[in-house]
Coordinates of C-alpha atoms in Angstrom, one line a residue:
Chain S
M1 CA 0.0 0.0 0.0
S2 CA 2.9 2.3 0.6
F3 CA 3.6 2.7 -3.1
I4 CA 0.0 3.9 -3.8
G5 CA 0.2 6.0 -0.7
D6 CA 3.4 7.6 -1.8
V7 CA 2.1 8.3 -5.3
L8 CA -1.1 9.8 -3.9
S9 CA 0.7 12.1 -1.4
E10 CA 3.1 13.2 -4.2
A11 CA 0.1 14.0 -6.4
I12 CA -1.5 16.0 -3.6
R13 CA 1.7 17.9 -2.9
L14 CA 2.0 18.8 -6.6
L15 CA -1.6 19.8 -6.8
S16 CA -1.2 22.0 -3.8
Q17 CA 1.7 23.8 -5.4
F18 CA 0.0 24.1 -8.8
G19 CA 3.0 25.5 -10.5
T20 CA 3.3 27.7 -13.6
E21 CA 4.1 24.7 -15.8
L22 CA 0.9 22.9 -14.7
R23 CA -1.1 26.1 -15.2
G24 CA 0.2 26.4 -18.7
V25 CA -0.7 22.8 -19.5
L26 CA -4.2 23.2 -18.1
W27 CA -4.8 26.4 -20.0
L28 CA -3.7 24.9 -23.3
T29 CA -5.8 21.9 -22.6
L30 CA -8.8 24.1 -22.0
V31 CA -8.3 26.3 -25.0
V32 CA -7.6 23.4 -27.5
S33 CA -10.4 21.2 -26.2
L34 CA -13.0 24.0 -26.0
L35 CA -12.1 25.3 -29.4
A36 CA -12.2 21.9 -31.0
T37 CA -15.6 21.2 -29.2
A38 CA -16.9 24.6 -30.5
I39 CA -15.9 23.8 -34.1
G40 CA -17.2 20.2 -33.7
V41 CA -20.6 21.5 -32.4
A42 CA -20.8 24.3 -34.9
L43 CA -20.4 21.9 -37.8
G44 CA -21.7 18.7 -36.3
V45 CA -25.0 19.8 -34.7
P46 CA -26.3 21.3 -38.0
L47 CA -25.1 18.2 -39.8
G48 CA -26.7 15.9 -37.2
T49 CA -30.0 18.0 -37.3
A50 CA -30.1 17.6 -41.1
L51 CA -29.5 13.9 -40.8
G52 CA -32.1 13.5 -38.1
L53 CA -34.8 15.5 -39.8
G54 CA -34.3 15.3 -43.4
R55 CA -35.0 12.9 -46.2
F56 CA -32.4 13.8 -48.8
R57 CA -30.2 12.0 -51.3
G58 CA -27.0 10.7 -49.7
R59 CA -28.5 10.7 -46.2
T60 CA -27.8 7.0 -45.6
P61 CA -24.1 7.0 -46.7
L62 CA -23.6 10.2 -44.7
L63 CA -25.1 8.6 -41.7
V64 CA -22.9 5.6 -42.0
A65 CA -19.9 7.9 -42.4
V66 CA -20.8 9.8 -39.3
N67 CA -21.4 6.7 -37.2
T68 CA -18.1 5.3 -38.4
G69 CA -16.4 8.6 -37.6
M70 CA -17.8 8.4 -34.0
G71 CA -15.5 5.4 -33.6
M72 CA -12.5 6.8 -35.5
P73 CA -9.3 6.1 -33.5
P74 CA -7.7 9.4 -32.4
V75 CA -4.3 8.3 -33.7
L76 CA -5.8 7.9 -37.2
A77 CA -7.3 11.3 -37.1
G78 CA -3.9 12.6 -36.0
L79 CA -2.2 10.8 -38.8
L80 CA -4.6 12.2 -41.4
I81 CA -4.1 15.7 -40.2
L82 CA -0.3 15.1 -40.0
L83 CA -0.3 14.0 -43.6
L84 CA -2.3 17.1 -44.6
L85 CA -0.1 19.5 -42.7
W86 CA 3.3 17.9 -43.4
R87 CA 5.8 20.1 -45.1
D88 CA 5.2 18.5 -48.5
G89 CA 1.5 17.8 -47.8
P90 CA -1.4 19.7 -49.4
L91 CA -1.6 22.2 -46.5
G92 CA 2.1 22.1 -45.7
S93 CA 2.4 25.8 -46.6
W94 CA 0.2 26.7 -43.6
G95 CA 3.2 25.8 -41.4
I96 CA 1.1 25.0 -38.4
L97 CA 2.3 21.4 -37.7
F98 CA 3.2 20.9 -34.1
T99 CA 1.3 24.0 -33.0
P100 CA -2.0 24.2 -31.0
Q101 CA -3.8 25.1 -34.2
A102 CA -3.0 21.7 -35.6
M103 CA -4.2 20.1 -32.4
V104 CA -7.5 22.0 -32.7
I105 CA -7.9 20.8 -36.2
A106 CA -7.2 17.2 -35.4
Q107 CA -9.5 17.2 -32.4
S108 CA -12.2 18.9 -34.4
L109 CA -12.1 16.0 -36.8
L110 CA -12.9 13.8 -33.8
A111 CA -15.6 16.1 -32.4
I112 CA -17.6 16.6 -35.6
P113 CA -18.9 13.1 -36.0
I114 CA -19.6 12.7 -32.3
A115 CA -21.6 15.9 -32.2
A116 CA -23.3 15.0 -35.5
G117 CA -24.1 11.4 -34.6
V118 CA -25.5 12.2 -31.1
T119 CA -27.5 15.1 -32.5
A120 CA -28.9 13.0 -35.3
G121 CA -30.1 10.5 -32.7
A122 CA -31.7 13.1 -30.6
V123 CA -33.4 15.0 -33.4
G124 CA -34.3 11.8 -35.2
G125 CA -35.8 10.6 -32.0
L126 CA -38.4 13.4 -31.9
S127 CA -41.8 11.9 -32.0
P128 CA -43.7 11.7 -35.3
V129 CA -46.2 14.1 -33.8
T130 CA -43.5 16.7 -33.1
R131 CA -42.0 16.3 -36.6
E132 CA -45.3 16.6 -38.3
Q133 CA -46.2 19.7 -36.4
L134 CA -42.7 21.1 -37.3
F135 CA -43.4 20.4 -40.9
A136 CA -46.8 22.0 -40.6
L137 CA -45.3 25.2 -39.4
G138 CA -44.1 25.7 -43.0
L139 CA -40.7 27.1 -41.9
G140 CA -37.5 27.3 -43.9
K141 CA -34.9 24.6 -43.3
T142 CA -32.7 26.7 -41.0
A143 CA -35.6 27.9 -38.8
A144 CA -37.1 24.4 -38.6
G145 CA -33.7 22.9 -37.7
W146 CA -33.3 25.5 -35.0
I147 CA -36.6 24.6 -33.5
A148 CA -35.8 20.9 -33.7
V149 CA -32.5 21.5 -31.8
R150 CA -34.4 23.4 -29.1
E151 CA -37.0 20.6 -29.0
A152 CA -34.3 17.9 -28.7
W153 CA -32.3 20.1 -26.4
P154 CA -31.4 17.5 -23.7
G155 CA -30.0 15.2 -26.5
V156 CA -28.2 18.0 -28.2
A157 CA -26.6 19.0 -24.8
A158 CA -25.5 15.4 -24.6
A159 CA -23.9 15.7 -28.0
V160 CA -21.9 18.8 -26.8
A161 CA -20.9 16.9 -23.7
A162 CA -19.9 13.8 -25.7
A163 CA -17.8 15.9 -28.1
F164 CA -16.0 17.6 -25.3
G165 CA -15.5 14.3 -23.5
R166 CA -14.1 12.9 -26.7
V167 CA -11.5 15.6 -27.3
V168 CA -10.4 16.3 -23.7
S169 CA -9.6 12.7 -23.0
E170 CA -7.9 11.7 -26.2
V171 CA -4.1 11.5 -26.5
G172 CA -3.4 10.0 -29.9
A173 CA -4.3 12.9 -32.2
V174 CA -2.8 15.7 -30.1
L175 CA 0.4 13.7 -29.6
I176 CA 0.9 13.1 -33.3
V177 CA 0.1 16.6 -34.6
G178 CA 1.2 18.5 -31.5
G179 CA 4.3 16.6 -30.6
N180 CA 3.9 17.1 -26.8
I181 CA 6.4 20.0 -26.9
E182 CA 6.9 21.2 -23.3
G183 CA 5.5 24.7 -22.9
E184 CA 4.1 24.8 -26.4
T185 CA 1.9 21.8 -27.3
R186 CA 1.8 19.8 -24.1
V187 CA -1.7 19.2 -22.8
L188 CA -3.0 17.2 -19.8
T189 CA -3.3 13.8 -21.6
T190 CA 0.1 14.0 -23.3
A191 CA 1.6 15.2 -20.1
I192 CA 0.2 12.2 -18.3
V193 CA 1.7 9.9 -21.0
Q194 CA 5.1 11.7 -20.5
E195 CA 5.1 11.5 -16.7
A196 CA 4.0 7.9 -16.6
R197 CA 6.6 6.9 -19.1
Q198 CA 9.2 8.5 -16.8
A199 CA 7.7 6.7 -13.8
Q200 CA 6.7 10.1 -12.3
F201 CA 3.5 8.6 -11.1
G202 CA 2.7 11.3 -8.6
A203 CA 2.8 13.9 -11.3
A204 CA 0.9 11.7 -13.7
L205 CA -1.9 11.2 -11.1
A206 CA -2.0 14.9 -10.3
L207 CA -2.6 15.6 -14.0
G208 CA -5.2 12.9 -14.1
I209 CA -7.0 14.4 -11.2
I210 CA -7.0 17.8 -12.8
L211 CA -8.3 16.3 -16.0
M212 CA -11.2 14.6 -14.1
V213 CA -12.0 17.8 -12.3
L214 CA -12.0 19.7 -15.6
A215 CA -14.3 17.2 -17.2
L216 CA -16.6 17.2 -14.1
M217 CA -16.9 21.0 -14.2
I218 CA -17.7 21.2 -17.9
N219 CA -20.1 18.3 -17.8
G220 CA -21.7 19.7 -14.6
A221 CA -22.4 22.9 -16.4
L222 CA -23.8 21.1 -19.5
T223 CA -26.0 18.9 -17.3
W224 CA -27.4 22.0 -15.6
L225 CA -28.2 23.5 -19.0
Q226 CA -29.6 20.1 -20.1
L227 CA -32.0 19.8 -17.2
R228 CA -33.1 23.4 -17.1
E229 CA -36.5 23.6 -18.8
R230 CA -36.1 26.3 -21.4
V231 CA -39.1 28.6 -21.5
H232 CA -38.1 31.5 -23.6
Chain I
M1 CA -63.5 32.1 -61.4
A2 CA -60.9 33.6 -59.1
A3 CA -61.3 35.4 -55.8
T4 CA -58.8 37.3 -53.8
S5 CA -58.2 36.6 -50.1
R6 CA -57.4 39.3 -47.6
T7 CA -53.7 38.6 -48.0
G8 CA -53.9 39.1 -51.8
A9 CA -53.1 35.6 -52.8
L10 CA -54.8 34.6 -56.0
M11 CA -57.2 31.8 -55.2
S12 CA -58.4 29.1 -57.6
A13 CA -60.2 25.9 -57.2
L14 CA -58.4 22.9 -55.7
V15 CA -58.4 19.9 -57.9
A16 CA -56.4 16.8 -57.1
E17 CA -56.4 13.7 -59.1
N18 CA -55.2 10.2 -58.6
L19 CA -54.3 10.5 -55.0
R20 CA -52.8 7.2 -53.9
F21 CA -50.9 6.1 -50.8
P22 CA -48.9 4.0 -50.8
E23 CA -48.3 3.5 -54.5
D24 CA -50.7 0.6 -54.7
G25 CA -53.4 2.7 -53.2
S26 CA -54.1 0.3 -50.3
I27 CA -54.6 3.0 -47.8
V28 CA -55.8 5.9 -49.9
S29 CA -57.0 5.7 -53.5
V30 CA -59.0 8.7 -54.5
A31 CA -59.5 9.3 -58.2
R32 CA -60.5 13.0 -57.9
L33 CA -61.0 15.6 -55.3
S34 CA -62.1 19.1 -56.1
V35 CA -63.2 22.0 -54.0
E36 CA -64.1 25.4 -55.5
A37 CA -62.2 28.5 -54.4
G38 CA -63.1 29.4 -50.9
G39 CA -65.2 26.3 -50.5
R40 CA -65.4 24.2 -47.4
L41 CA -65.2 20.4 -47.9
V42 CA -65.5 18.1 -44.9
V43 CA -63.9 14.7 -45.3
F44 CA -66.0 12.4 -43.2
G45 CA -65.7 8.8 -42.4
P46 CA -65.0 6.1 -39.8
N47 CA -61.7 5.6 -38.1
G48 CA -59.1 4.0 -40.4
A49 CA -60.9 5.2 -43.5
G50 CA -57.7 7.0 -44.7
K51 CA -58.9 10.6 -44.0
T52 CA -55.8 11.6 -42.2
T53 CA -53.6 10.1 -44.9
L54 CA -55.5 11.9 -47.6
L55 CA -55.0 15.2 -45.8
R56 CA -51.3 14.4 -45.3
L57 CA -51.0 13.6 -49.0
L58 CA -52.5 17.0 -49.8
A59 CA -50.3 18.7 -47.3
G60 CA -47.2 17.0 -48.7
V61 CA -46.3 15.3 -45.4
V62 CA -46.3 12.0 -47.3
P63 CA -45.0 11.8 -50.8
G64 CA -47.1 11.2 -53.9
G65 CA -49.6 14.1 -53.5
P66 CA -50.2 17.2 -55.5
T67 CA -48.7 20.5 -54.6
V68 CA -51.4 22.4 -52.7
V69 CA -50.5 25.8 -51.3
A70 CA -52.0 25.2 -47.9
A71 CA -51.6 25.8 -44.2
Y72 CA -51.9 22.4 -42.6
Q73 CA -52.8 21.5 -39.0
P74 CA -52.2 17.9 -38.1
Q75 CA -54.5 15.9 -35.9
H76 CA -52.3 16.2 -32.8
S77 CA -51.4 19.7 -31.9
H78 CA -47.8 19.7 -30.6
V79 CA -46.4 22.7 -28.8
F80 CA -42.7 23.4 -28.7
R81 CA -40.5 24.3 -25.8
G82 CA -41.1 28.0 -25.3
S83 CA -43.9 30.3 -24.2
A84 CA -47.4 29.9 -25.5
G85 CA -47.2 33.3 -27.2
W86 CA -44.0 32.3 -28.9
N87 CA -45.6 29.1 -30.2
L88 CA -48.6 31.1 -31.4
G89 CA -46.3 33.2 -33.6
L90 CA -44.2 30.4 -35.0
G91 CA -43.8 30.7 -38.8
L92 CA -45.7 34.0 -38.9
N93 CA -44.7 37.5 -39.7
P94 CA -45.6 40.2 -37.2
E95 CA -48.8 41.1 -39.0
Q96 CA -49.9 37.5 -39.1
A97 CA -48.9 37.0 -35.5
A98 CA -51.1 39.8 -34.4
W99 CA -53.9 38.3 -36.4
A100 CA -53.2 34.9 -34.8
R101 CA -53.7 36.6 -31.4
T102 CA -57.0 38.0 -32.5
L103 CA -58.1 34.6 -33.8
A104 CA -56.9 32.8 -30.6
D105 CA -59.0 35.2 -28.6
R106 CA -62.0 34.4 -30.8
F107 CA -61.4 30.7 -30.2
G108 CA -61.3 31.3 -26.5
L109 CA -57.6 31.1 -25.6
D110 CA -57.0 33.2 -22.6
P111 CA -54.2 35.8 -23.4
A112 CA -53.0 35.5 -19.8
L113 CA -51.6 32.1 -20.9
Y114 CA -49.2 33.7 -23.5
E115 CA -46.4 34.4 -21.1
G116 CA -46.4 30.9 -19.6
P117 CA -44.8 27.8 -21.0
A118 CA -46.8 26.3 -23.8
R119 CA -46.3 22.8 -22.3
A120 CA -48.6 23.9 -19.4
L121 CA -51.5 24.3 -21.9
S122 CA -54.2 21.7 -21.9
G123 CA -55.1 19.7 -25.0
G124 CA -58.0 22.0 -25.8
E125 CA -55.8 25.1 -25.3
R126 CA -53.1 23.7 -27.6
Q127 CA -55.7 23.0 -30.3
R128 CA -57.1 26.5 -30.1
L129 CA -53.5 27.9 -30.4
S130 CA -52.7 25.7 -33.3
L131 CA -55.9 26.5 -35.1
A132 CA -55.3 30.3 -34.7
R133 CA -51.8 30.0 -35.9
T134 CA -52.8 27.9 -38.9
L135 CA -55.6 30.2 -39.9
A136 CA -53.4 33.3 -39.6
R137 CA -51.2 32.1 -42.3
S138 CA -51.4 33.5 -45.8
E139 CA -52.0 30.3 -47.8
P140 CA -55.3 30.3 -49.8
W141 CA -56.2 26.9 -48.4
V142 CA -56.2 25.4 -44.9
L143 CA -56.1 21.6 -44.3
L144 CA -57.4 20.8 -40.8
D145 CA -57.4 17.3 -39.3
E146 CA -60.0 16.9 -36.6
P147 CA -59.6 20.6 -35.6
L148 CA -62.1 20.4 -32.7
A149 CA -61.4 16.9 -31.4
A150 CA -59.5 18.1 -28.3
L151 CA -62.1 20.6 -27.2
D152 CA -64.8 20.1 -24.6
I153 CA -68.1 19.2 -26.2
A154 CA -69.7 22.3 -24.8
D155 CA -67.2 24.5 -26.7
R156 CA -67.0 22.7 -30.0
M157 CA -69.9 24.3 -31.8
T158 CA -68.9 27.8 -30.7
V159 CA -65.3 27.3 -31.9
A160 CA -66.6 25.6 -35.1
A161 CA -68.7 28.7 -35.9
A162 CA -65.8 31.0 -35.1
L163 CA -63.5 28.9 -37.3
V164 CA -65.9 29.2 -40.3
D165 CA -66.1 32.9 -39.7
S166 CA -62.3 33.2 -39.6
L167 CA -61.6 31.6 -42.9
N168 CA -62.0 35.0 -44.7
G169 CA -62.5 33.5 -48.1
K170 CA -59.9 30.8 -47.8
G171 CA -60.8 27.3 -48.9
A172 CA -60.8 24.5 -46.3
I173 CA -60.6 20.8 -46.3
I174 CA -61.5 19.6 -42.9
V175 CA -61.3 16.0 -41.6
T176 CA -63.8 14.9 -39.0
H177 CA -65.6 11.9 -37.9
D178 CA -68.3 13.8 -36.0
R179 CA -71.6 14.4 -37.8
E180 CA -72.5 17.6 -36.0
E181 CA -69.0 19.1 -36.7
A182 CA -69.3 18.1 -40.3
A183 CA -72.7 19.8 -40.6
V184 CA -71.3 23.0 -39.1
L185 CA -67.9 23.1 -40.8
G186 CA -68.7 21.8 -44.2
E187 CA -70.6 23.1 -47.2
R188 CA -69.9 19.9 -48.9
V189 CA -68.9 16.5 -47.5
A190 CA -66.9 13.7 -49.0
V191 CA -67.6 10.4 -47.3
M192 CA -64.5 8.3 -47.1
V193 CA -64.6 4.5 -46.4
G194 CA -61.8 2.1 -47.0
G195 CA -59.5 4.7 -48.6
T196 CA -61.9 5.9 -51.3
I197 CA -64.5 8.6 -51.5
L198 CA -67.8 6.9 -51.9
Q199 CA -70.0 10.0 -52.1
E200 CA -69.4 13.7 -52.3
G201 CA -72.0 16.4 -52.2
P202 CA -73.8 19.0 -50.1
V203 CA -73.8 18.0 -46.5
A204 CA -77.5 17.7 -46.1
E205 CA -77.9 15.7 -49.2
V206 CA -75.2 13.3 -48.4
F207 CA -76.4 12.8 -44.8
S208 CA -80.0 12.3 -45.8
L209 CA -79.5 10.5 -49.1
P210 CA -76.5 8.2 -48.9
V211 CA -75.8 6.5 -52.2
D212 CA -75.3 3.1 -50.7
D213 CA -75.3 1.2 -47.5
R214 CA -71.5 1.7 -46.9
V215 CA -72.1 5.5 -47.0
A216 CA -75.2 5.0 -44.9
R217 CA -73.3 3.2 -42.3
A218 CA -70.4 5.7 -42.4
V219 CA -72.7 8.7 -42.0
G220 CA -74.6 6.9 -39.3
V221 CA -77.9 6.8 -41.1
A222 CA -79.9 4.5 -39.0
N223 CA -82.5 3.4 -41.5
V224 CA -81.4 0.7 -44.0
L225 CA -84.4 -1.5 -44.8
D226 CA -84.5 -4.4 -47.3
G227 CA -87.5 -5.3 -49.4
V228 CA -88.9 -5.9 -52.9
T229 CA -89.6 -3.1 -55.3
G230 CA -93.1 -2.2 -56.4
H231 CA -94.6 0.6 -58.7
R232 CA -92.7 3.4 -60.1
E233 CA -93.7 7.0 -60.4
G234 CA -91.4 9.5 -62.2
P235 CA -88.2 9.6 -60.3
L236 CA -89.7 7.6 -57.4
C237 CA -90.1 4.0 -56.9
S238 CA -91.6 2.1 -54.0
I239 CA -90.4 -0.8 -52.0
R240 CA -92.3 -3.2 -49.8
V241 CA -90.6 -3.7 -46.5
G242 CA -92.6 -6.1 -44.4
P243 CA -96.0 -4.4 -43.9
L244 CA -94.6 -1.0 -45.0
Q245 CA -94.7 0.5 -48.4
V246 CA -91.8 3.0 -48.7
W247 CA -91.4 5.5 -51.5
G248 CA -88.0 6.9 -52.4
L249 CA -85.8 8.1 -55.2
G250 CA -84.8 5.2 -57.3
D251 CA -84.7 3.7 -60.7
L252 CA -85.3 0.0 -60.3
A253 CA -87.5 -2.5 -62.1
E254 CA -90.5 -3.9 -60.3
G255 CA -90.2 -7.0 -58.2
V256 CA -86.5 -7.0 -57.5
G257 CA -84.7 -7.2 -54.2
A258 CA -83.8 -3.7 -53.1
R259 CA -82.7 -1.6 -50.1
V260 CA -84.1 1.7 -49.0
L261 CA -81.9 4.2 -47.1
F262 CA -82.9 7.3 -45.2
G263 CA -81.3 9.3 -42.5
A264 CA -82.7 9.3 -39.0
E265 CA -82.9 13.1 -39.2
A266 CA -85.1 12.8 -42.3
V267 CA -87.8 11.1 -40.1
T268 CA -90.5 13.3 -38.6
L269 CA -92.6 12.1 -35.7
F270 CA -96.1 13.2 -34.9
P271 CA -97.7 12.3 -31.6
G272 CA -100.9 10.2 -31.5
H273 CA -102.6 8.2 -34.2
E274 CA -103.7 11.0 -36.5
A275 CA -101.4 12.0 -39.3
A276 CA -100.8 15.8 -39.0
A277 CA -100.4 18.2 -41.9
G278 CA -97.4 17.7 -44.2
S279 CA -96.5 16.5 -47.6
A280 CA -94.5 13.4 -46.7
R281 CA -95.4 10.6 -48.9
N282 CA -94.4 7.9 -46.4
R283 CA -96.5 7.8 -43.3
W284 CA -96.8 4.9 -41.0
A285 CA -98.3 4.4 -37.6
G286 CA -96.2 2.9 -34.9
T287 CA -95.3 2.9 -31.2
V288 CA -92.1 4.2 -29.6
S289 CA -90.0 1.3 -28.5
V290 CA -86.7 2.8 -27.5
L291 CA -85.3 6.3 -26.5
R292 CA -81.6 6.6 -26.5
E293 CA -79.4 9.7 -25.9
T294 CA -76.7 10.2 -28.6
G295 CA -74.7 13.2 -27.7
R296 CA -77.0 16.3 -28.0
L297 CA -79.8 14.5 -29.7
I298 CA -82.1 11.7 -28.8
E299 CA -82.5 8.7 -31.0
V300 CA -86.0 7.3 -31.1
I301 CA -86.7 3.8 -32.4
V302 CA -90.3 3.4 -33.5
D303 CA -91.8 0.0 -34.2
A304 CA -93.9 0.6 -37.3
G305 CA -93.8 -3.0 -38.4
S306 CA -90.2 -2.5 -39.1
P307 CA -88.0 -0.5 -36.7
I308 CA -87.5 3.1 -37.8
A309 CA -85.0 5.4 -36.2
A310 CA -85.5 9.1 -35.8
L311 CA -83.4 11.8 -34.2
I312 CA -85.1 14.5 -32.1
T313 CA -83.9 17.2 -29.8
P314 CA -84.5 16.9 -26.0
G315 CA -87.0 19.8 -26.4
S316 CA -89.0 17.9 -29.0
Q317 CA -89.1 14.9 -26.8
E318 CA -90.6 16.9 -24.0
A319 CA -93.1 18.7 -26.3
L320 CA -94.2 15.5 -28.0
N321 CA -94.2 13.7 -24.6
L322 CA -92.5 10.7 -26.2
Q323 CA -92.2 7.7 -23.9
P324 CA -91.8 4.0 -24.7
G325 CA -95.2 2.6 -25.8
A326 CA -96.5 6.0 -27.0
P327 CA -98.3 5.9 -30.4
V328 CA -96.7 8.0 -33.1
I329 CA -97.0 8.7 -36.8
V330 CA -93.7 8.4 -38.7
A331 CA -93.3 10.5 -41.8
V332 CA -90.5 10.5 -44.3
K333 CA -90.4 12.5 -47.5
A334 CA -89.9 10.3 -50.5
T335 CA -87.2 12.6 -51.8
A336 CA -85.3 12.0 -48.5
A337 CA -85.2 8.2 -49.1
R338 CA -83.0 6.5 -51.7
I339 CA -83.8 3.1 -53.1
I340 CA -80.8 1.1 -54.3
P341 CA -80.3 -2.4 -55.6
R342 CA -79.4 -5.0 -53.2

């Protein structure tokens, strides 16, 4: 037990200090994950709403693609973005490989299908009565989609939470396109990998606890929004 | 002929042909449906007749229908998350939204409810809201599926009258399975059974002169009597039903098996044994055997050798002092009865 006890006390000591380096890692994690979630939601929720509501050509293959994308391994997403952003790659001229921008792009690629897939499920699950009334309002596609999102709000909030959970917890994509450069592209998950590899278990656990607290806070806020009955 | 609605939309007759759903027409198969501009057609029929599907075809909810520029209100009024007032204005421009509030007021929706969540509204309140919103739209046609079904019986006729008044020249196709609603809401009625329209015409004519026994059953005409045809006289022919000779509209040869149909509301009752004044060709003496309340009216079954059903108001029952066993004269105009082959 003394091993676990030592690790735990070291973790608590580091947490109580909460040094500059740790703050930097936490800040970058928050910025990258929230930006990737925002992009994922901004693109994925409309896509999921269209998939959930609409009957259009190409809907089925798109739905298959989204569902497959929900299970895409982060390392593969990282690899794809790496190939795109590589010096000689199609977007190599951007020169953003191994920067937080590249990490945001890679994580967005993971967030979009999750946001779209969960939204499609929530909107598609609206009752036939709700959908028929929505049709009967005779609204344009955007306005109808917006009301559908409001109506399926608890499910759409779950889509946001799932997208955030996906990006904040993954390590493969940010590691490949970010490179885990200390002070530049190191985030909580890659830092945990680093510390664990060097047998710095106290530091790794401290980072893990921060990650969990972060996820708890974001999801707590989302759950509160999810449960609040929207009136206006 | 074209008329112009208050919103300026050019109106023309609605004609839809070959309405089928699904493609084999197993649920709905209507060869032709037409309503003149500004006309009110009630689609009437029993549950499962395909009325709702027909309306959904016209509204474009299910594929395969024509393109009708119509405001559609489905059978179940759903309200969305948000205030009642917000729901009332959904899909409407500010001018229409103001008109929707006026209509909602007419339909008896309390404006004090607007600020509250729409989900707190009762079924009847939701229906009034949806109806107001639908009628406030600019389309020259409205398609309404059971628009009064969620209302209390006491309010239905008031709202029905307000609905008719609020159409402002728009045409309407209204689905209902309620005879009284049909009579108030419709100028014409199309009786739908088994996915097809069996008869279409002015409400009074269809309800009192069903073309066949399927329509008769659908519109709830209580008198369907079988017999053998007798003499003919112009457009009329007679049929012997047990001890009764019944005259009705028909074009049948003598001595064939036939059926006579007439609505319970086409039957007039006179108290006592003496036939009172009147021109009804069919008059039979009988006794009241059963009195039964059916909604707002009372169904009276008279034994005149064959059972004959009549519909009277509670007031008439009191005035005529009708009780089981009381002698009455049953009168039915020949033009209100239809004799068809059997």
